[in-house]
Each structure stands twice: as structure tokens, then as C-alpha cells.
Amino acid sequence: MTSRKKKIIRTVLAGPVLVLLLAGVYLGTLQLVGNFHEVVPGTLYRAAQITPEHLSDYKKQYGIRTVINLRGANPGSDWYDAELKASDALGISHLDFRMSASRVLSQQRAEELIALMRSAPKPLLIHCQGGADRSGLASALYLAAIAGAQEEAAERQLSLLFGHIGIPYLSAAYPMDESWEDFEPWLGFAAN
């Protein structure tokens, strides 16, 4: 093989490697900064697992009044006990709603989550472990069922922008995408 052909092959291979590297850096950065995002200004925010320091900052900056933990109650776990203690100290309501990113959410459970988000004092912060998958589906449900957003805006909450990777057979969190697709007709969107 000539050196010119080798150079062309290296150049062709460098593009995808660079894209993967940049995607990895982006996803890593999301986790380092807590994957915190505004969903509905002044009303709904989403994040990865929160620390007491983050919660204090979010309370000061955004007036958070309620936290919904999508990981469910985990008494005895350091992260959970610290979150409860910080919520209590800050006067923030703390609600638990267990769901798994690796299992399809039933419509009944989605209805329960929507009712919980609708009735919780606002501004509301929802979080899961990484802030990408469960928080993405919960944000999409809020936008569609409570805020009256269009399908595209709601569906965008389940995207790489927030660290969600929804690839059938490859992503353990693909059930979040499946759940959303199942809910679209129920939410008034045309089935794809």
C-alpha cells in the first residue's frame, strides 16, 4: 500500500474517531456539571443526582420548592439520606417516584407521575441518576400533558442534548423511547 493510500485511510478513519471523542467529552461534561437544565422557565428543571450543595444553589437561583426523585426511596443510601436532609433544611418538599430507565413505563404509572408533577409545588426539580433517561421521559410527559407543548418539543427531552442515547438493542435506556412512543397517541400526538 502506498503512503498516499495510507494517509487517505487515516484521514477517513480520523473523522468518526474525532466525533466519538467529542461526544464522549460532551457526555462526560454533562455529568460533571450535574446535567442541570431548564425545561419550563420558572416551573420545571431537570438534573442528574443532586448534591446538597447543588440543591442549595438551585433553591437560591431558581426558587426550587419541590424535588421529585425518580430513583425512588433508598433509605440508608448516602446520596438519598443527604438529599432528604438537604431538602428538609432548605424547606423543599421531597417526593419519591421509582421508575427504571431499563423498563417500559406503563400508562398507569405515567398517569401517576403526571398527577404528581401537576400537584407538586413549583418550581419543580426532577432528577434521576444521570439526568438523561428517566428525567428525559418525565420532562417529555410534563411538557406534553401539563405544559401543552408540541410533540417535537416534548420528544426533544429524550435526546443526546441531555445525554440520552436511545438506540434499539444497544442502549439499556431505550425503554424510555419505547414508552414515549407508546404514550404519543394517548397524549394526542399522531403515532409514528
N, CA and C atoms as an extended XYZ file, in Angstrom:
576
Properties=species:S:1:pos:R:3:atomname:S:1:resname:S:1:resid:I:1 pbc="F F F"
N         0.846       -1.167        0.000 N   MET     1
C         0.000        0.000        0.000 CA  MET     1
C         0.899        1.240        0.000 C   MET     1
N         0.528        2.184       -0.824 N   THR     2
C         1.333        3.403       -0.936 CA  THR     2
C         1.087        4.308        0.268 C   THR     2
N         2.012        5.210        0.495 N   SER     3
C         1.868        6.129        1.622 CA  SER     3
C         0.671        7.066        1.407 C   SER     3
N         0.337        7.362        0.156 N   ARG     4
C        -0.828        8.204       -0.140 CA  ARG     4
C        -2.109        7.490        0.277 C   ARG     4
N        -2.231        6.201       -0.035 N   LYS     5
C        -3.417        5.428        0.344 CA  LYS     5
C        -3.520        5.331        1.871 C   LYS     5
N        -2.394        5.124        2.528 N   LYS     6
C        -2.385        5.052        3.990 CA  LYS     6
C        -2.864        6.370        4.596 C   LYS     6
N        -2.426        7.475        4.017 N   LYS     7
C        -2.814        8.796        4.509 CA  LYS     7
C        -4.319        9.011        4.321 C   LYS     7
N        -4.848        8.586        3.190 N   ILE     8
C        -6.287        8.714        2.924 CA  ILE     8
C        -7.077        7.878        3.930 C   ILE     8
N        -6.645        6.669        4.198 N   ILE     9
C        -7.341        5.788        5.150 CA  ILE     9
C        -7.306        6.400        6.549 C   ILE     9
N        -6.147        6.911        6.960 N   ARG    10
C        -6.048        7.557        8.271 CA  ARG    10
C        -6.977        8.764        8.361 C   ARG    10
N        -7.059        9.540        7.298 N   THR    11
C        -7.912       10.721        7.279 CA  THR    11
C        -9.383       10.325        7.372 C   THR    11
N        -9.768        9.295        6.623 N   VAL    12
C       -11.160        8.826        6.641 CA  VAL    12
C       -11.529        8.283        8.018 C   VAL    12
N       -10.636        7.566        8.645 N   LEU    13
C       -10.900        6.989        9.964 CA  LEU    13
C       -10.865        8.033       11.075 C   LEU    13
N       -10.123        9.099       10.881 N   ALA    14
C        -9.985       10.131       11.903 CA  ALA    14
C       -11.302       10.857       12.163 C   ALA    14
N       -12.131       11.031       11.150 N   GLY    15
C       -13.414       11.743       11.303 CA  GLY    15
C       -14.321       11.076       12.328 C   GLY    15
N       -14.665        9.798       12.139 N   PRO    16
C       -15.535        9.132       13.130 CA  PRO    16
C       -14.905        9.052       14.523 C   PRO    16
N       -13.602        8.841       14.584 N   VAL    17
C       -12.932        8.779       15.890 CA  VAL    17
C       -13.049       10.130       16.590 C   VAL    17
N       -12.870       11.216       15.852 N   LEU    18
C       -12.985       12.554       16.420 CA  LEU    18
C       -14.413       12.812       16.901 C   LEU    18
N       -15.399       12.413       16.118 N   VAL    19
C       -16.801       12.589       16.511 CA  VAL    19
C       -17.086       11.825       17.802 C   VAL    19
N       -16.637       10.581       17.891 N   LEU    20
C       -16.834        9.788       19.108 CA  LEU    20
C       -16.127       10.414       20.306 C   LEU    20
N       -14.936       10.909       20.087 N   LEU    21
C       -14.191       11.558       21.162 CA  LEU    21
C       -14.928       12.805       21.659 C   LEU    21
N       -15.393       13.634       20.741 N   LEU    22
C       -16.124       14.844       21.128 CA  LEU    22
C       -17.423       14.512       21.843 C   LEU    22
N       -18.130       13.482       21.371 N   ALA    23
C       -19.366       13.057       22.030 CA  ALA    23
C       -19.070       12.585       23.449 C   ALA    23
N       -17.990       11.847       23.621 N   GLY    24
C       -17.597       11.383       24.947 CA  GLY    24
C       -17.267       12.523       25.883 C   GLY    24
N       -16.562       13.518       25.368 N   VAL    25
C       -16.221       14.698       26.177 CA  VAL    25
C       -17.499       15.436       26.568 C   VAL    25
N       -18.409       15.596       25.630 N   TYR    26
C       -19.676       16.283       25.912 CA  TYR    26
C       -20.474       15.544       26.990 C   TYR    26
N       -20.632       14.223       26.823 N   LEU    27
C       -21.394       13.437       27.791 CA  LEU    27
C       -20.725       13.454       29.157 C   LEU    27
N       -19.408       13.399       29.194 N   GLY    28
C       -18.685       13.483       30.459 CA  GLY    28
C       -18.879       14.827       31.130 C   GLY    28
N       -18.861       15.892       30.340 N   THR    29
C       -19.070       17.236       30.875 CA  THR    29
C       -20.464       17.377       31.468 C   THR    29
N       -21.469       16.804       30.790 N   LEU    30
C       -22.836       16.849       31.333 CA  LEU    30
C       -22.870       16.289       32.746 C   LEU    30
N       -22.197       15.169       32.945 N   GLN    31
C       -22.194       14.544       34.269 CA  GLN    31
C       -21.428       15.384       35.280 C   GLN    31
N       -20.329       15.985       34.861 N   LEU    32
C       -19.540       16.807       35.782 CA  LEU    32
C       -20.306       18.027       36.273 C   LEU    32
N       -21.148       18.591       35.435 N   VAL    33
C       -21.894       19.792       35.815 CA  VAL    33
C       -23.290       19.470       36.333 C   VAL    33
N       -23.594       18.185       36.509 N   GLY    34
C       -24.879       17.794       37.083 CA  GLY    34
C       -26.017       17.680       36.093 C   GLY    34
N       -25.719       17.830       34.798 N   ASN    35
C       -26.738       17.696       33.752 CA  ASN    35
C       -28.000       18.487       34.101 C   ASN    35
N       -27.835       19.679       34.617 N   PHE    36
C       -28.949       20.537       35.020 CA  PHE    36
C       -29.438       21.344       33.826 C   PHE    36
N       -30.761       21.337       33.620 N   HIS    37
C       -31.345       22.088       32.503 CA  HIS    37
C       -32.712       22.644       32.886 C   HIS    37
N       -33.004       23.800       32.340 N   GLU    38
C       -34.326       24.402       32.476 CA  GLU    38
C       -35.232       23.777       31.424 C   GLU    38
N       -36.391       23.285       31.824 N   VAL    39
C       -37.352       22.696       30.891 CA  VAL    39
C       -38.458       23.708       30.599 C   VAL    39
N       -39.067       24.233       31.648 N   VAL    40
C       -40.068       25.294       31.550 CA  VAL    40
C       -39.612       26.393       32.510 C   VAL    40
N       -39.207       27.553       31.981 N   PRO    41
C       -38.666       28.611       32.838 CA  PRO    41
C       -39.569       28.921       34.034 C   PRO    41
N       -38.948       28.918       35.213 N   GLY    42
C       -39.664       29.248       36.430 CA  GLY    42
C       -40.581       28.159       36.954 C   GLY    42
N       -40.627       27.016       36.258 N   THR    43
C       -41.574       25.969       36.637 CA  THR    43
C       -40.948       24.593       36.767 C   THR    43
N       -40.188       24.153       35.762 N   LEU    44
C       -39.653       22.796       35.757 CA  LEU    44
C       -38.190       22.780       35.336 C   LEU    44
N       -37.394       22.042       36.129 N   TYR    45
C       -35.967       21.852       35.869 CA  TYR    45
C       -35.664       20.365       35.986 C   TYR    45
N       -34.594       19.936       35.331 N   ARG    46
C       -34.191       18.528       35.367 CA  ARG    46
C       -32.701       18.444       35.642 C   ARG    46
N       -32.297       17.329       36.271 N   ALA    47
C       -30.889       17.193       36.630 CA  ALA    47
C       -30.525       15.734       36.856 C   ALA    47
N       -29.223       15.525       36.981 N   ALA    48
C       -28.688       14.245       37.429 CA  ALA    48
C       -28.822       14.221       38.958 C   ALA    48
N       -28.289       13.183       39.574 N   GLN    49
C       -28.324       13.091       41.033 CA  GLN    49
C       -27.766       14.376       41.637 C   GLN    49
N       -28.516       14.967       42.539 N   ILE    50
C       -28.123       16.252       43.116 CA  ILE    50
C       -27.367       16.063       44.428 C   ILE    50
N       -26.442       16.964       44.659 N   THR    51
C       -25.742       17.014       45.932 CA  THR    51
C       -26.443       18.061       46.799 C   THR    51
N       -26.220       18.038       48.105 N   PRO    52
C       -26.790       19.096       48.950 CA  PRO    52
C       -26.358       20.496       48.511 C   PRO    52
N       -25.108       20.618       48.047 N   GLU    53
C       -24.617       21.925       47.579 CA  GLU    53
C       -25.358       22.374       46.324 C   GLU    53
N       -25.543       21.449       45.384 N   HIS    54
C       -26.299       21.789       44.175 CA  HIS    54
C       -27.723       22.202       44.531 C   HIS    54
N       -28.353       21.439       45.416 N   LEU    55
C       -29.736       21.741       45.780 CA  LEU    55
C       -29.837       23.126       46.406 C   LEU    55
N       -28.893       23.465       47.260 N   SER    56
C       -28.877       24.797       47.869 CA  SER    56
C       -28.739       25.883       46.794 C   SER    56
N       -27.836       25.647       45.843 N   ASP    57
C       -27.656       26.608       44.744 CA  ASP    57
C       -28.924       26.735       43.900 C   ASP    57
N       -29.554       25.603       43.590 N   TYR    58
C       -30.775       25.623       42.768 CA  TYR    58
C       -31.910       26.335       43.510 C   TYR    58
N       -31.984       26.149       44.798 N   LYS    59
C       -33.002       26.836       45.605 CA  LYS    59
C       -32.787       28.344       45.528 C   LYS    59
N       -31.537       28.775       45.692 N   LYS    60
C       -31.221       30.214       45.661 CA  LYS    60
C       -31.474       30.806       44.276 C   LYS    60
N       -30.997       30.118       43.252 N   GLN    61
C       -31.054       30.669       41.906 CA  GLN    61
C       -32.416       30.521       41.236 C   GLN    61
N       -33.113       29.397       41.487 N   TYR    62
C       -34.356       29.119       40.757 CA  TYR    62
C       -35.587       29.014       41.651 C   TYR    62
N       -35.396       29.109       42.961 N   GLY    63
C       -36.527       29.055       43.881 CA  GLY    63
C       -37.176       27.681       43.991 C   GLY    63
N       -36.424       26.621       43.755 N   ILE    64
C       -36.971       25.259       43.775 CA  ILE    64
C       -37.765       25.025       45.059 C   ILE    64
N       -38.999       24.535       44.905 N   ARG    65
C       -39.857       24.246       46.055 CA  ARG    65
C       -40.101       22.754       46.239 C   ARG    65
N       -39.900       21.973       45.159 N   THR    66
C       -40.129       20.528       45.241 CA  THR    66
C       -39.078       19.787       44.437 C   THR    66
N       -38.607       18.668       44.997 N   VAL    67
C       -37.731       17.740       44.293 CA  VAL    67
C       -38.492       16.436       44.108 C   VAL    67
N       -38.511       15.939       42.881 N   ILE    68
C       -39.038       14.592       42.634 CA  ILE    68
C       -37.855       13.716       42.242 C   ILE    68
N       -37.583       12.752       43.095 N   ASN    69
C       -36.505       11.794       42.903 CA  ASN    69
C       -37.060       10.597       42.140 C   ASN    69
N       -36.626       10.422       40.900 N   LEU    70
C       -37.123        9.330       40.055 CA  LEU    70
C       -36.408        8.005       40.327 C   LEU    70
N       -35.491        7.996       41.257 N   ARG    71
C       -34.787        6.768       41.629 CA  ARG    71
C       -35.544        6.006       42.708 C   ARG    71
N       -36.554        6.633       43.301 N   GLY    72
C       -37.321        6.004       44.365 CA  GLY    72
C       -36.630        6.131       45.710 C   GLY    72
N       -37.371        5.831       46.762 N   ALA    73
C       -36.834        5.910       48.121 CA  ALA    73
C       -35.705        4.896       48.294 C   ALA    73
N       -34.618        5.332       48.905 N   ASN    74
C       -33.459        4.480       49.169 CA  ASN    74
C       -32.886        4.775       50.550 C   ASN    74
N       -33.709        4.630       51.614 N   PRO    75
C       -33.213        4.933       52.957 CA  PRO    75
C       -31.953        4.125       53.265 C   PRO    75
N       -30.999        4.804       53.882 N   GLY    76
C       -29.736        4.154       54.206 CA  GLY    76
C       -28.656        4.384       53.169 C   GLY    76
N       -29.029        4.818       51.973 N   SER    77
C       -28.036        5.164       50.946 CA  SER    77
C       -27.544        6.577       51.227 C   SER    77
N       -26.243        6.769       51.150 N   ASP    78
C       -25.666        8.083       51.459 CA  ASP    78
C       -26.306        9.191       50.638 C   ASP    78
N       -26.428        8.966       49.320 N   TRP    79
C       -26.975       10.012       48.447 CA  TRP    79
C       -28.406       10.361       48.831 C   TRP    79
N       -29.193        9.345       49.164 N   TYR    80
C       -30.606        9.561       49.477 CA  TYR    80
C       -30.761       10.289       50.813 C   TYR    80
N       -30.053        9.807       51.829 N   ASP    81
C       -30.148       10.433       53.142 CA  ASP    81
C       -29.677       11.888       53.092 C   ASP    81
N       -28.617       12.159       52.327 N   ALA    82
C       -28.120       13.534       52.188 CA  ALA    82
C       -29.143       14.413       51.461 C   ALA    82
N       -29.794       13.852       50.460 N   GLU    83
C       -30.803       14.600       49.706 CA  GLU    83
C       -32.002       14.939       50.593 C   GLU    83
N       -32.462       13.981       51.387 N   LEU    84
C       -33.581       14.234       52.301 CA  LEU    84
C       -33.222       15.299       53.329 C   LEU    84
N       -32.038       15.173       53.905 N   LYS    85
C       -31.584       16.130       54.921 CA  LYS    85
C       -31.489       17.534       54.336 C   LYS    85
N       -30.907       17.650       53.136 N   ALA    86
C       -30.765       18.961       52.490 CA  ALA    86
C       -32.133       19.538       52.131 C   ALA    86
N       -33.020       18.713       51.600 N   SER    87
C       -34.371       19.185       51.255 CA  SER    87
C       -35.071       19.728       52.484 C   SER    87
N       -35.004       18.977       53.580 N   ASP    88
C       -35.646       19.391       54.823 CA  ASP    88
C       -35.058       20.708       55.328 C   ASP    88
N       -33.731       20.811       55.334 N   ALA    89
C       -33.063       22.022       55.821 CA  ALA    89
C       -33.417       23.251       54.987 C   ALA    89
N       -33.657       23.035       53.690 N   LEU    90
C       -33.961       24.141       52.780 CA  LEU    90
C       -35.461       24.424       52.661 C   LEU    90
N       -36.279       23.614       53.322 N   GLY    91
C       -37.731       23.790       53.230 CA  GLY    91
C       -38.295       23.371       51.882 C   GLY    91
N       -37.660       22.400       51.257 N   ILE    92
C       -38.078       21.913       49.944 CA  ILE    92
C       -38.829       20.599       50.125 C   ILE    92
N       -39.993       20.480       49.502 N   SER    93
C       -40.730       19.218       49.527 CA  SER    93
C       -39.939       18.179       48.755 C   SER    93
N       -39.920       16.958       49.267 N   HIS    94
C       -39.184       15.874       48.612 CA  HIS    94
C       -40.143       14.730       48.345 C   HIS    94
N       -40.257       14.336       47.077 N   LEU    95
C       -41.153       13.259       46.677 CA  LEU    95
C       -40.362       12.193       45.942 C   LEU    95
N       -40.702       10.940       46.187 N   ASP    96
C       -40.040        9.822       45.521 CA  ASP    96
C       -40.995        9.161       44.541 C   ASP    96
N       -40.477        8.849       43.370 N   PHE    97
C       -41.242        8.119       42.359 CA  PHE    97
C       -40.274        7.157       41.698 C   PHE    97
N       -40.407        5.886       41.987 N   ARG    98
C       -39.469        4.906       41.450 CA  ARG    98
C       -39.862        4.513       40.025 C   ARG    98
N       -38.876        4.643       39.145 N   MET    99
C       -39.017        4.122       37.788 CA  MET    99
C       -37.640        3.682       37.320 C   MET    99
N       -37.610        2.798       36.356 N   SER   100
C       -36.353        2.266       35.841 CA  SER   100
C       -36.172        2.699       34.396 C   SER   100
N       -34.966        3.121       34.063 N   ALA   101
C       -34.670        3.508       32.683 CA  ALA   101
C       -34.622        2.295       31.770 C   ALA   101
N       -34.469        1.113       32.353 N   SER   102
C       -34.341       -0.098       31.534 CA  SER   102
C       -35.646       -0.881       31.410 C   SER   102
N       -36.757       -0.277       31.864 N   ARG   103
C       -38.071       -0.917       31.742 CA  ARG   103
C       -39.080        0.071       31.185 C   ARG   103
N       -39.943       -0.416       30.326 N   VAL   104
C       -41.009        0.418       29.778 CA  VAL   104
C       -41.907        0.876       30.932 C   VAL   104
N       -42.290        2.129       30.915 N   LEU   105
C       -43.193        2.694       31.913 CA  LEU   105
C       -44.624        2.474       31.437 C   LEU   105
N       -45.472        1.943       32.280 N   SER   106
C       -46.865        1.712       31.893 CA  SER   106
C       -47.619        3.036       31.833 C   SER   106
N       -48.715        3.055       31.122 N   GLN   107
C       -49.525        4.267       31.046 CA  GLN   107
C       -50.054        4.632       32.435 C   GLN   107
N       -50.426        3.627       33.225 N   GLN   108
C       -50.914        3.903       34.577 CA  GLN   108
C       -49.849        4.609       35.402 C   GLN   108
N       -48.602        4.132       35.336 N   ARG   109
C       -47.516        4.774       36.084 CA  ARG   109
C       -47.232        6.172       35.529 C   ARG   109
N       -47.341        6.332       34.213 N   ALA   110
C       -47.159        7.655       33.610 CA  ALA   110
C       -48.224        8.620       34.118 C   ALA   110
N       -49.461        8.143       34.215 N   GLU   111
C       -50.544        8.978       34.746 CA  GLU   111
C       -50.264        9.374       36.191 C   GLU   111
N       -49.730        8.444       36.993 N   GLU   112
C       -49.378        8.744       38.382 CA  GLU   112
C       -48.278        9.806       38.442 C   GLU   112
N       -47.275        9.674       37.574 N   LEU   113
C       -46.183       10.647       37.544 CA  LEU   113
C       -46.684       12.024       37.121 C   LEU   113
N       -47.538       12.059       36.112 N   ILE   114
C       -48.096       13.339       35.659 CA  ILE   114
C       -48.899       13.990       36.777 C   ILE   114
N       -49.720       13.214       37.475 N   ALA   115
C       -50.505       13.760       38.593 CA  ALA   115
C       -49.588       14.302       39.681 C   ALA   115
N       -48.508       13.588       39.973 N   LEU   116
C       -47.548       14.027       40.981 CA  LEU   116
C       -46.899       15.350       40.557 C   LEU   116
N       -46.454       15.426       39.311 N   MET   117
C       -45.815       16.653       38.831 CA  MET   117
C       -46.812       17.807       38.777 C   MET   117
N       -48.047       17.523       38.399 N   ARG   118
C       -49.071       18.565       38.306 CA  ARG   118
C       -49.365       19.163       39.687 C   ARG   118
N       -49.441       18.317       40.717 N   SER   119
C       -49.853       18.788       42.036 CA  SER   119
C       -48.696       19.314       42.896 C   SER   119
N       -47.475       19.016       42.538 N   ALA   120
C       -46.322       19.425       43.347 CA  ALA   120
C       -46.130       20.939       43.286 C   ALA   120
N       -45.780       21.548       44.429 N   PRO   121
C       -45.486       22.991       44.421 CA  PRO   121
C       -44.332       23.309       43.461 C   PRO   121
N       -44.480       24.375       42.699 N   LYS   122
C       -43.481       24.781       41.711 CA  LYS   122
C       -42.661       25.948       42.257 C   LYS   122
N       -41.474       26.149       41.756 N   PRO   123
C       -40.732       25.408       40.747 CA  PRO   123
C       -40.342       24.006       41.230 C   PRO   123
N       -40.278       23.120       40.273 N   LEU   124
C       -40.080       21.699       40.495 CA  LEU   124
C       -38.770       21.256       39.857 C   LEU   124
N       -38.007       20.434       40.588 N   LEU   125
C       -36.791       19.830       40.055 CA  LEU   125
C       -36.977       18.329       40.048 C   LEU   125
N       -36.866       17.712       38.870 N   ILE   126
C       -36.914       16.258       38.776 CA  ILE   126
C       -35.501       15.766       38.499 C   ILE   126
N       -35.158       14.629       39.114 N   HIS   127
C       -33.829       14.096       38.858 CA  HIS   127
C       -33.844       12.580       38.906 C   HIS   127
N       -32.857       12.006       38.256 N   CYS   128
C       -32.575       10.573       38.340 CA  CYS   128
C       -31.067       10.466       38.567 C   CYS   128
N       -30.473        9.360       38.223 N   GLN   129
C       -29.036        9.223       38.485 CA  GLN   129
C       -28.199       10.077       37.532 C   GLN   129
N       -28.440        9.934       36.228 N   GLY   130
C       -27.637       10.656       35.249 CA  GLY   130
C       -28.322       11.876       34.657 C   GLY   130
N       -29.626       12.040       34.896 N   GLY   131
C       -30.360       13.185       34.366 CA  GLY   131
C       -30.663       13.097       32.888 C   GLY   131
N       -30.502       11.912       32.304 N   ALA   132
C       -30.648       11.777       30.856 CA  ALA   132
C       -31.882       10.988       30.439 C   ALA   132
N       -32.164        9.897       31.112 N   ASP   133
C       -33.155        8.948       30.627 CA  ASP   133
C       -34.503        9.090       31.343 C   ASP   133
N       -34.557        8.738       32.614 N   ARG   134
C       -35.802        8.882       33.372 CA  ARG   134
C       -36.225       10.344       33.441 C   ARG   134
N       -35.263       11.229       33.690 N   SER   135
C       -35.579       12.663       33.733 CA  SER   135
C       -36.053       13.151       32.375 C   SER   135
N       -35.517       12.560       31.310 N   GLY   136
C       -35.947       12.918       29.964 CA  GLY   136
C       -37.387       12.539       29.705 C   GLY   136
N       -37.760       11.318       30.072 N   LEU   137
C       -39.148       10.885       29.864 CA  LEU   137
C       -40.093       11.698       30.742 C   LEU   137
N       -39.730       11.928       31.999 N   ALA   138
C       -40.582       12.719       32.888 CA  ALA   138
C       -40.758       14.145       32.344 C   ALA   138
N       -39.684       14.736       31.837 N   SER   139
C       -39.765       16.086       31.264 CA  SER   139
C       -40.659       16.102       30.029 C   SER   139
N       -40.521       15.086       29.196 N   ALA   140
C       -41.361       14.992       27.995 CA  ALA   140
C       -42.831       14.872       28.388 C   ALA   140
N       -43.120       14.053       29.392 N   LEU   141
C       -44.502       13.900       29.859 CA  LEU   141
C       -45.042       15.215       30.418 C   LEU   141
N       -44.214       15.920       31.179 N   TYR   142
C       -44.644       17.208       31.725 CA  TYR   142
C       -44.983       18.180       30.593 C   TYR   142
N       -44.068       18.284       29.642 N   LEU   143
C       -44.293       19.219       28.535 CA  LEU   143
C       -45.559       18.880       27.771 C   LEU   143
N       -45.764       17.593       27.487 N   ALA   144
C       -46.914       17.183       26.676 CA  ALA   144
C       -48.226       17.254       27.447 C   ALA   144
N       -48.247       16.725       28.664 N   ALA   145
C       -49.506       16.573       29.396 CA  ALA   145
C       -49.876       17.764       30.265 C   ALA   145
N       -48.898       18.530       30.702 N   ILE   146
C       -49.176       19.632       31.626 CA  ILE   146
C       -48.962       20.992       30.962 C   ILE   146
N       -47.825       21.148       30.284 N   ALA   147
C       -47.497       22.453       29.691 CA  ALA   147
C       -48.132       22.659       28.320 C   ALA   147
N       -48.681       21.599       27.727 N   GLY   148
C       -49.329       21.727       26.421 CA  GLY   148
C       -48.369       21.952       25.269 C   GLY   148
N       -47.134       21.482       25.406 N   ALA   149
C       -46.136       21.670       24.349 CA  ALA   149
C       -46.421       20.746       23.165 C   ALA   149
N       -45.850       21.099       22.048 N   GLN   150
C       -45.964       20.290       20.843 CA  GLN   150
C       -45.103       19.030       20.974 C   GLN   150
N       -45.403       18.042       20.163 N   GLU   151
C       -44.713       16.755       20.206 CA  GLU   151
C       -43.201       16.899       20.078 C   GLU   151
N       -42.734       17.674       19.133 N   GLU   152
C       -41.295       17.802       18.893 CA  GLU   152
C       -40.568       18.368       20.109 C   GLU   152
N       -41.144       19.384       20.740 N   ALA   153
C       -40.518       19.984       21.920 CA  ALA   153
C       -40.462       18.985       23.072 C   ALA   153
N       -41.526       18.238       23.267 N   ALA   154
C       -41.554       17.243       24.339 CA  ALA   154
C       -40.567       16.118       24.049 C   ALA   154
N       -40.602       15.624       22.836 N   GLU   155
C       -39.749       14.489       22.444 CA  GLU   155
C       -38.256       14.838       22.511 C   GLU   155
N       -37.932       16.093       22.322 N   ARG   156
C       -36.536       16.555       22.360 CA  ARG   156
C       -35.897       16.297       23.730 C   ARG   156
N       -36.721       16.142       24.762 N   GLN   157
C       -36.190       15.878       26.103 CA  GLN   157
C       -35.493       14.518       26.174 C   GLN   157
N       -35.799       13.637       25.228 N   LEU   158
C       -35.143       12.328       25.137 CA  LEU   158
C       -34.135       12.372       23.987 C   LEU   158
N       -33.085       13.159       24.174 N   SER   159
C       -32.114       13.313       23.100 CA  SER   159
C       -30.691       13.376       23.654 C   SER   159
N       -29.737       13.274       22.757 N   LEU   160
C       -28.322       13.338       23.116 CA  LEU   160
C       -27.972       14.680       23.759 C   LEU   160
N       -28.732       15.716       23.441 N   LEU   161
C       -28.511       17.028       24.047 CA  LEU   161
C       -28.458       16.927       25.567 C   LEU   161
N       -29.238       16.015       26.135 N   PHE   162
C       -29.294       15.822       27.590 CA  PHE   162
C       -28.565       14.547       28.026 C   PHE   162
N       -27.859       13.914       27.094 N   GLY   163
C       -27.104       12.713       27.419 CA  GLY   163
C       -27.851       11.414       27.193 C   GLY   163
N       -29.051       11.485       26.642 N   HIS   164
C       -29.833       10.273       26.395 CA  HIS   164
C       -29.417        9.632       25.076 C   HIS   164
N       -29.130        8.353       25.143 N   ILE   165
C       -28.793        7.598       23.943 CA  ILE   165
C       -29.855        6.522       23.781 C   ILE   165
N       -30.732        6.714       22.839 N   GLY   166
C       -31.836        5.780       22.622 CA  GLY   166
C       -31.644        4.992       21.343 C   GLY   166
N       -30.877        3.932       21.424 N   ILE   167
C       -30.607        3.101       20.254 CA  ILE   167
C       -31.137        1.701       20.535 C   ILE   167
N       -32.104        1.244       19.739 N   PRO   168
C       -32.665       -0.089       19.980 CA  PRO   168
C       -31.562       -1.154       20.033 C   PRO   168
N       -31.700       -2.076       20.969 N   TYR   169
C       -30.799       -3.223       21.164 CA  TYR   169
C       -29.418       -2.850       21.685 C   TYR   169
N       -29.040       -1.581       21.659 N   LEU   170
C       -27.716       -1.174       22.127 CA  LEU   170
C       -27.768       -0.362       23.418 C   LEU   170
N       -28.842        0.352       23.614 N   SER   171
C       -28.954        1.233       24.776 CA  SER   171
C       -29.870        0.618       25.825 C   SER   171
N       -29.362        0.501       27.048 N   ALA   172
C       -30.178       -0.028       28.150 CA  ALA   172
C       -31.352        0.902       28.455 C   ALA   172
N       -31.258        2.158       28.047 N   ALA   173
C       -32.313        3.135       28.321 CA  ALA   173
C       -33.317        3.266       27.174 C   ALA   173
N       -33.207        2.419       26.152 N   TYR   174
C       -34.155        2.511       25.032 CA  TYR   174
C       -35.615        2.354       25.471 C   TYR   174
N       -35.922        1.649       26.560 N   PRO   175
C       -37.320        1.589       27.005 CA  PRO   175
C       -37.951        2.956       27.271 C   PRO   175
N       -37.153        3.966       27.535 N   MET   176
C       -37.715        5.307       27.704 CA  MET   176
C       -38.283        5.800       26.367 C   MET   176
N       -37.586        5.512       25.278 N   ASP   177
C       -38.067        5.873       23.937 CA  ASP   177
C       -39.314        5.059       23.582 C   ASP   177
N       -39.282        3.770       23.913 N   GLU   178
C       -40.444        2.916       23.657 CA  GLU   178
C       -41.666        3.408       24.427 C   GLU   178
N       -41.449        3.792       25.676 N   SER   179
C       -42.545        4.316       26.495 CA  SER   179
C       -43.137        5.560       25.842 C   SER   179
N       -42.264        6.474       25.429 N   TRP   180
C       -42.735        7.707       24.793 CA  TRP   180
C       -43.562        7.389       23.551 C   TRP   180
N       -43.063        6.501       22.726 N   GLU   181
C       -43.796        6.133       21.502 CA  GLU   181
C       -45.161        5.543       21.846 C   GLU   181
N       -45.216        4.721       22.890 N   ASP   182
C       -46.496        4.150       23.328 CA  ASP   182
C       -47.454        5.232       23.806 C   ASP   182
N       -46.930        6.284       24.442 N   PHE   183
C       -47.775        7.333       25.019 CA  PHE   183
C       -48.254        8.367       24.006 C   PHE   183
N       -47.590        8.478       22.874 N   GLU   184
C       -47.919        9.548       21.926 CA  GLU   184
C       -49.400        9.608       21.561 C   GLU   184
N       -50.037        8.495       21.158 N   PRO   185
C       -51.475        8.582       20.838 CA  PRO   185
C       -52.321        8.994       22.046 C   PRO   185
N       -52.003        8.467       23.213 N   TRP   186
C       -52.706        8.794       24.442 CA  TRP   186
C       -52.573       10.283       24.762 C   TRP   186
N       -51.425       10.867       24.441 N   LEU   187
C       -51.167       12.286       24.695 CA  LEU   187
C       -51.722       13.191       23.590 C   LEU   187
N       -52.303       12.578       22.556 N   GLY   188
C       -52.905       13.359       21.479 CA  GLY   188
C       -52.005       13.595       20.292 C   GLY   188
N       -50.884       12.895       20.216 N   PHE   189
C       -49.974       13.017       19.079 CA  PHE   189
C       -50.211       11.851       18.126 C   PHE   189
N       -49.997       12.088       16.853 N   ALA   190
C       -50.142       11.024       15.847 CA  ALA   190
C       -49.074        9.970       16.066 C   ALA   190
N       -49.455        8.721       15.969 N   ALA   191
C       -48.495        7.622       16.125 CA  ALA   191
C       -47.543        7.625       14.947 C   ALA   191
N       -46.269        7.360       15.226 N   ASN   192
C       -45.249        7.349       14.161 CA  ASN   192
C       -45.129        5.972       13.577 C   ASN   192
